[in-house]
Short mmCIF file of C-alpha atoms in Angstrom, two decimals:
data_model
loop_
_atom_site.label_atom_id
_atom_site.label_comp_id
_atom_site.label_asym_id
_atom_site.label_seq_id
_atom_site.Cartn_x
_atom_site.Cartn_y
_atom_site.Cartn_z
CA UNK S 1042 -14.61 2.09 7.71
CA UNK S 1043 -12.44 -0.49 9.43
CA UNK S 1044 -8.82 -1.47 8.88
CA UNK S 1045 -7.11 -4.76 9.69
CA UNK S 1046 -3.52 -5.87 9.41
CA UNK S 1047 -0.88 -8.46 10.28
CA UNK S 1048 2.37 -7.27 11.83
CA UNK S 1049 5.62 -9.21 11.62
CA UNK S 1050 9.07 -8.64 13.06
CA UNK S 1051 12.47 -9.94 12.02
CA UNK S 1052 15.93 -8.78 13.08
CA UNK S 1053 14.45 -5.81 14.96
CA UNK S 1054 12.59 -4.52 11.91
CA UNK S 1055 8.79 -4.34 11.98
CA UNK S 1056 6.57 -4.88 8.95
CA UNK S 1057 2.89 -4.60 8.09
CA UNK S 1058 2.59 -7.30 5.47
CA UNK S 1059 -1.16 -7.92 5.13
CA UNK S 1060 -3.61 -5.04 5.26
CA UNK S 1061 -7.29 -4.71 4.32
CA UNK S 1062 -9.95 -2.06 4.73
CA UNK S 1063 -13.63 -2.88 5.00
CA UNK S 1064 -16.16 -0.51 3.42
CA UNK S 1065 -19.43 -0.83 5.39
CA UNK S 1066 -22.84 -0.89 3.77
CA UNK S 1067 -24.30 1.20 6.57
CA UNK S 1068 -22.77 1.53 10.01
CA UNK S 1069 -22.09 -2.14 10.59
CA UNK S 1070 -18.74 -3.42 11.79
CA UNK S 1071 -17.10 -6.77 11.24
CA UNK S 1072 -14.94 -8.79 13.59
CA UNK S 1073 -11.53 -10.27 12.85
CA UNK S 1074 -13.22 -13.68 12.58
CA UNK S 1075 -15.64 -12.29 9.99
CA UNK S 1076 -12.74 -10.74 8.07
CA UNK S 1077 -10.98 -14.09 7.93
CA UNK S 1078 -14.19 -15.73 6.73
CA UNK S 1079 -14.49 -13.16 3.95
CA UNK S 1080 -10.88 -13.79 2.92
CA UNK S 1081 -11.70 -17.44 2.27
CA UNK S 1082 -13.54 -16.22 -0.83
CA UNK S 1083 -11.30 -13.38 -1.99
CA UNK S 1084 -12.58 -13.42 -5.55
CA UNK S 1085 -15.95 -12.19 -4.34
CA UNK S 1086 -15.02 -10.15 -1.30
CA UNK S 1087 -11.79 -8.32 -2.27
CA UNK S 1088 -12.66 -5.88 -5.05
CA UNK S 1089 -9.29 -4.25 -5.65
CA UNK S 1090 -5.98 -2.94 -4.37
CA UNK S 1091 -4.70 0.49 -3.37
CA UNK S 1092 -0.90 0.72 -3.52
CA UNK S 1093 0.81 3.11 -1.07
CA UNK S 1094 4.46 3.86 -0.30
CA UNK S 1095 4.96 2.40 3.19
CA UNK S 1096 2.94 2.01 6.40
CA UNK S 1097 3.29 3.89 9.68
CA UNK S 1098 0.44 2.28 11.59
CA UNK S 1099 -0.37 0.69 14.91
CA UNK S 1100 -2.91 -1.80 16.21
CA UNK S 1101 -5.76 -0.42 18.32
CA UNK S 1102 -4.37 0.19 21.80
CA UNK S 1103 -0.84 0.91 20.56
CA UNK S 1104 0.81 3.95 18.96
CA UNK S 1105 3.38 4.85 16.32
CA UNK S 1106 5.60 6.90 18.63
CA UNK S 1107 7.84 3.95 19.41
CA UNK S 1108 8.43 0.48 18.01
CA UNK S 1109 5.61 -1.96 18.69
CA UNK S 1110 8.06 -4.35 20.32
CA UNK S 1111 8.84 -1.81 23.06
CA UNK S 1112 5.09 -1.50 23.69
CA UNK S 1113 4.74 -5.23 24.24
CA UNK S 1114 2.95 -6.10 21.01
CA UNK S 1115 2.94 -9.95 20.75
CA UNK S 1116 3.60 -10.31 16.98
CA UNK S 1117 1.39 -13.38 16.87
CA UNK S 1118 0.99 -13.12 13.07
CA UNK S 1119 -2.78 -12.80 13.49
CA UNK S 1120 -5.02 -10.09 12.06
CA UNK S 1121 -5.75 -7.18 14.38
CA UNK S 1122 -7.78 -3.98 14.13
CA UNK S 1123 -5.74 -0.92 13.17
CA UNK S 1124 -6.06 2.60 14.49
CA UNK S 1125 -7.36 4.88 11.76
CA UNK S 1126 -5.10 7.62 10.36
CA UNK S 1127 -5.28 10.22 7.59
CA UNK S 1128 -5.34 7.79 4.67
CA UNK S 1129 -8.30 5.94 6.14
CA UNK S 1130 -10.30 9.11 6.66
CA UNK S 1131 -9.75 10.01 3.01
CA UNK S 1132 -10.66 6.49 1.90
CA UNK S 1133 -13.87 6.62 3.94
CA UNK S 1134 -14.81 9.91 2.30
CA UNK S 1135 -13.95 8.69 -1.22
CA UNK S 1136 -15.20 5.11 -1.51
CA UNK S 1137 -18.91 5.94 -1.55
CA UNK S 1138 -20.00 4.13 -4.72
CA UNK S 1139 -22.35 1.23 -4.02
CA UNK S 1140 -19.93 -1.23 -5.61
CA UNK S 1141 -17.42 -0.69 -2.77
CA UNK S 1142 -19.88 -1.20 0.07
CA UNK S 1143 -19.75 -4.44 1.99
CA UNK S 1144 -16.43 -5.30 0.32
CA UNK S 1145 -12.74 -5.40 1.17
CA UNK S 1146 -9.99 -3.39 -0.48
CA UNK S 1147 -6.45 -4.65 -0.03
CA UNK S 1148 -3.76 -2.10 0.82
CA UNK S 1149 -0.34 -3.02 -0.52
CA UNK S 1150 2.91 -1.13 -0.11
CA UNK S 1151 5.97 -0.51 -2.19
CA UNK S 1152 7.86 -1.17 1.05
CA UNK S 1153 6.23 -2.83 4.07
CA UNK S 1154 8.64 -1.52 6.71
CA UNK S 1155 6.36 -0.06 9.38
CA UNK S 1156 7.92 3.24 10.44
CA UNK S 1157 7.14 6.90 9.78
CA UNK S 1158 10.67 8.09 8.93
CA UNK S 1159 11.40 5.96 5.89
CA UNK S 1160 12.60 8.86 3.77
CA UNK S 1161 16.14 9.24 5.20
CA UNK S 1162 18.67 8.46 2.51
CA UNK S 1163 20.28 5.69 4.58
CA UNK S 1164 17.04 3.68 4.52
CA UNK S 1165 16.45 4.19 0.81
CA UNK S 1166 20.09 3.39 0.06
CA UNK S 1167 19.60 0.06 1.85
CA UNK S 1168 16.40 -0.60 -0.10
CA UNK S 1169 18.15 0.14 -3.38
CA UNK S 1170 21.03 -2.15 -2.44
CA UNK S 1171 18.59 -4.88 -1.37
CA UNK S 1172 16.68 -4.67 -4.65
CA UNK S 1173 19.94 -5.06 -6.56
CA UNK S 1174 20.44 -8.35 -4.67
CA UNK S 1175 16.78 -9.38 -4.73
CA UNK S 1176 16.92 -11.77 -7.74
CA UNK S 1177 19.94 -13.56 -6.29
CA UNK S 1178 20.47 -15.72 -3.21
CA UNK S 1179 22.39 -12.94 -1.47
CA UNK S 1180 21.22 -11.81 1.95
CA UNK S 1181 19.43 -8.48 2.17
CA UNK S 1182 19.30 -6.07 5.10
CA UNK S 1183 15.50 -5.96 5.05
CA UNK S 1184 13.62 -9.23 4.73
CA UNK S 1185 12.89 -10.12 1.10
CA UNK S 1186 9.45 -11.57 1.74
CA UNK S 1187 8.30 -9.13 4.40
CA UNK S 1188 9.51 -5.82 2.96
CA UNK S 1189 9.28 -6.20 -0.82
CA UNK S 1190 6.74 -7.26 -3.41
CA UNK S 1191 7.62 -10.28 -5.54
CA UNK S 1192 6.19 -8.60 -8.63
CA UNK S 1193 6.49 -11.65 -10.90
CA UNK S 1194 4.33 -13.66 -8.51
CA UNK S 1195 2.23 -10.87 -7.04
CA UNK S 1196 -1.37 -11.70 -6.24
CA UNK S 1197 -3.78 -8.90 -7.04
CA UNK S 1198 -7.37 -9.72 -6.15
CA UNK S 1199 -10.31 -7.82 -7.51
CA UNK S 1200 -10.88 -5.74 -10.58
CA UNK S 1201 -8.64 -2.71 -10.04
CA UNK S 1202 -5.29 -1.46 -8.83
CA UNK S 1203 -5.00 2.18 -7.80
CA UNK S 1204 -1.42 3.43 -7.50
CA UNK S 1205 -0.79 6.18 -4.93
CA UNK S 1206 2.75 5.51 -3.77
CA UNK S 1207 4.11 8.88 -4.87
CA UNK S 1208 6.76 10.06 -7.29
CA UNK S 1209 9.69 11.25 -5.16
CA UNK S 1210 12.27 8.66 -6.19
CA UNK S 1211 15.88 9.78 -6.25
CA UNK S 1212 17.30 9.37 -9.74
CA UNK S 1213 20.33 7.45 -8.49
CA UNK S 1214 18.11 4.79 -6.84
CA UNK S 1215 17.93 2.88 -10.10
CA UNK S 1216 16.86 -0.41 -8.54
CA UNK S 1217 13.97 1.20 -6.64
CA UNK S 1218 12.82 2.87 -9.86
CA UNK S 1219 13.00 -0.42 -11.77
CA UNK S 1220 11.12 -2.17 -8.94
CA UNK S 1221 8.27 0.36 -9.03
CA UNK S 1222 8.05 0.20 -12.81
CA UNK S 1223 7.93 -3.61 -12.75
CA UNK S 1224 5.08 -3.70 -10.24
CA UNK S 1225 3.04 -1.28 -12.34
CA UNK S 1226 3.77 -3.21 -15.53
CA UNK S 1227 2.76 -6.49 -13.89
CA UNK S 1228 -0.60 -5.04 -12.80
CA UNK S 1229 -1.25 -4.05 -16.40
CA UNK S 1230 -0.16 -7.48 -17.62
CA UNK S 1231 -2.62 -9.12 -15.22
CA UNK S 1232 -5.44 -7.20 -16.87
CA UNK S 1233 -6.39 -5.01 -13.90
CA UNK S 1234 -8.22 -1.74 -14.35
CA UNK S 1235 -5.56 0.85 -13.52
CA UNK S 1236 -6.20 4.07 -11.64
CA UNK S 1237 -3.88 6.82 -10.36
CA UNK S 1238 -3.41 10.57 -10.17
CA UNK S 1239 -0.89 12.53 -12.22
CA UNK S 1240 -0.15 16.19 -12.91
CA UNK S 1241 1.15 18.19 -15.85
CA UNK S 1242 4.72 16.94 -15.36
CA UNK S 1243 3.83 13.62 -17.00
CA UNK S 1244 0.90 12.48 -19.05
CA UNK S 1245 -0.88 9.28 -18.02
CA UNK S 1246 1.08 6.83 -20.25
CA UNK S 1247 4.39 8.35 -19.11
CA UNK S 1248 3.43 8.13 -15.43
CA UNK S 1249 2.40 4.50 -15.84
CA UNK S 1250 5.53 3.56 -17.77
CA UNK S 1251 7.81 5.20 -15.19
CA UNK S 1252 5.86 4.07 -12.12
CA UNK S 1253 5.44 7.68 -10.97
CA UNK S 1254 2.07 8.42 -9.35
CA UNK S 1255 0.92 11.21 -7.05
CA UNK S 1256 0.35 10.30 -3.40
CA UNK S 1257 -3.17 10.55 -2.03
CA UNK S 1258 -2.14 12.65 0.97
CA UNK S 1259 -0.39 15.99 0.61
CA UNK S 1260 0.24 19.10 2.69
CA UNK S 1261 0.08 22.81 2.00
CA UNK S 1262 -1.50 24.03 -1.21
CA UNK S 1263 -1.76 20.51 -2.63
CA UNK S 1264 -3.72 19.04 0.30
CA UNK S 1265 -7.21 19.78 -1.01
CA UNK S 1266 -6.21 19.30 -4.66
CA UNK S 1267 -5.01 15.75 -4.01
CA UNK S 1268 -7.91 14.84 -1.73
CA UNK S 1269 -10.48 16.09 -4.25
CA UNK S 1270 -8.74 14.31 -7.12
CA UNK S 1271 -8.68 11.06 -5.13
CA UNK S 1272 -12.40 11.38 -4.39
CA UNK S 1273 -13.08 12.03 -8.07
CA UNK S 1274 -11.06 8.97 -9.09
CA UNK S 1275 -13.14 6.79 -6.76
CA UNK S 1276 -16.49 8.36 -7.62
CA UNK S 1277 -16.99 5.48 -10.06
CA UNK S 1278 -16.16 1.79 -10.07
CA UNK S 1279 -13.50 0.87 -10.89
CA UNK S 1280 -11.50 4.02 -10.00
CA UNK S 1281 -10.07 6.00 -12.88
CA UNK S 1282 -6.98 7.95 -13.92
CA UNK S 1283 -7.23 11.61 -12.89
CA UNK S 1284 -5.10 14.57 -13.94
CA UNK S 1285 -4.82 17.11 -11.15
CA UNK S 1286 -4.93 20.83 -11.75
#
């Protein structure tokens, strides 16, 4: 499996705004030029979208220990190859059905800010405040176009959307919750086949209505449970809704 992305920077914040993975037929690899050629015909080459929480990734030759700017990354707004991390290893193990092979899957994010420590309350408080301002002309701390999804105008190529952005929203972040719910509702409205994982806390309709979906990667006792459920969801095409044990 290969991963490609476009990094952007604005006001000292770094974002991964475009991101695709390529599922090989055998062991072949594609170049950036071949990726761009495939993207000229997205209707045939992009078969669906996996939605995650936020990225913490680096181009090949760089790392996630420090900001890309301090490592001299050029931010040329061109596609580059990404170093593979835990999500990609799981995706490679799960997307084995013949329908995925030789195709692209787009990776979208609830938030595109490229940093590993997004969970601190100060960051989420800023996101929630931004999303309150989002429909207006007011300035936001994080760039509207680079960090957030314009759900009313969102482009979702392919047949399916698989939601795996997690369910750990603070109750007082009402604008983040509304934002997640609106993205999920828009995917349904666009007629996409919907897939996700949920547990006994919510049944499938409740999870979809509230925008609460289990993340693909977990630690501790849930690590294997989530990984196996993700593989099961993608054992067919399009991926399905799976209740975890």
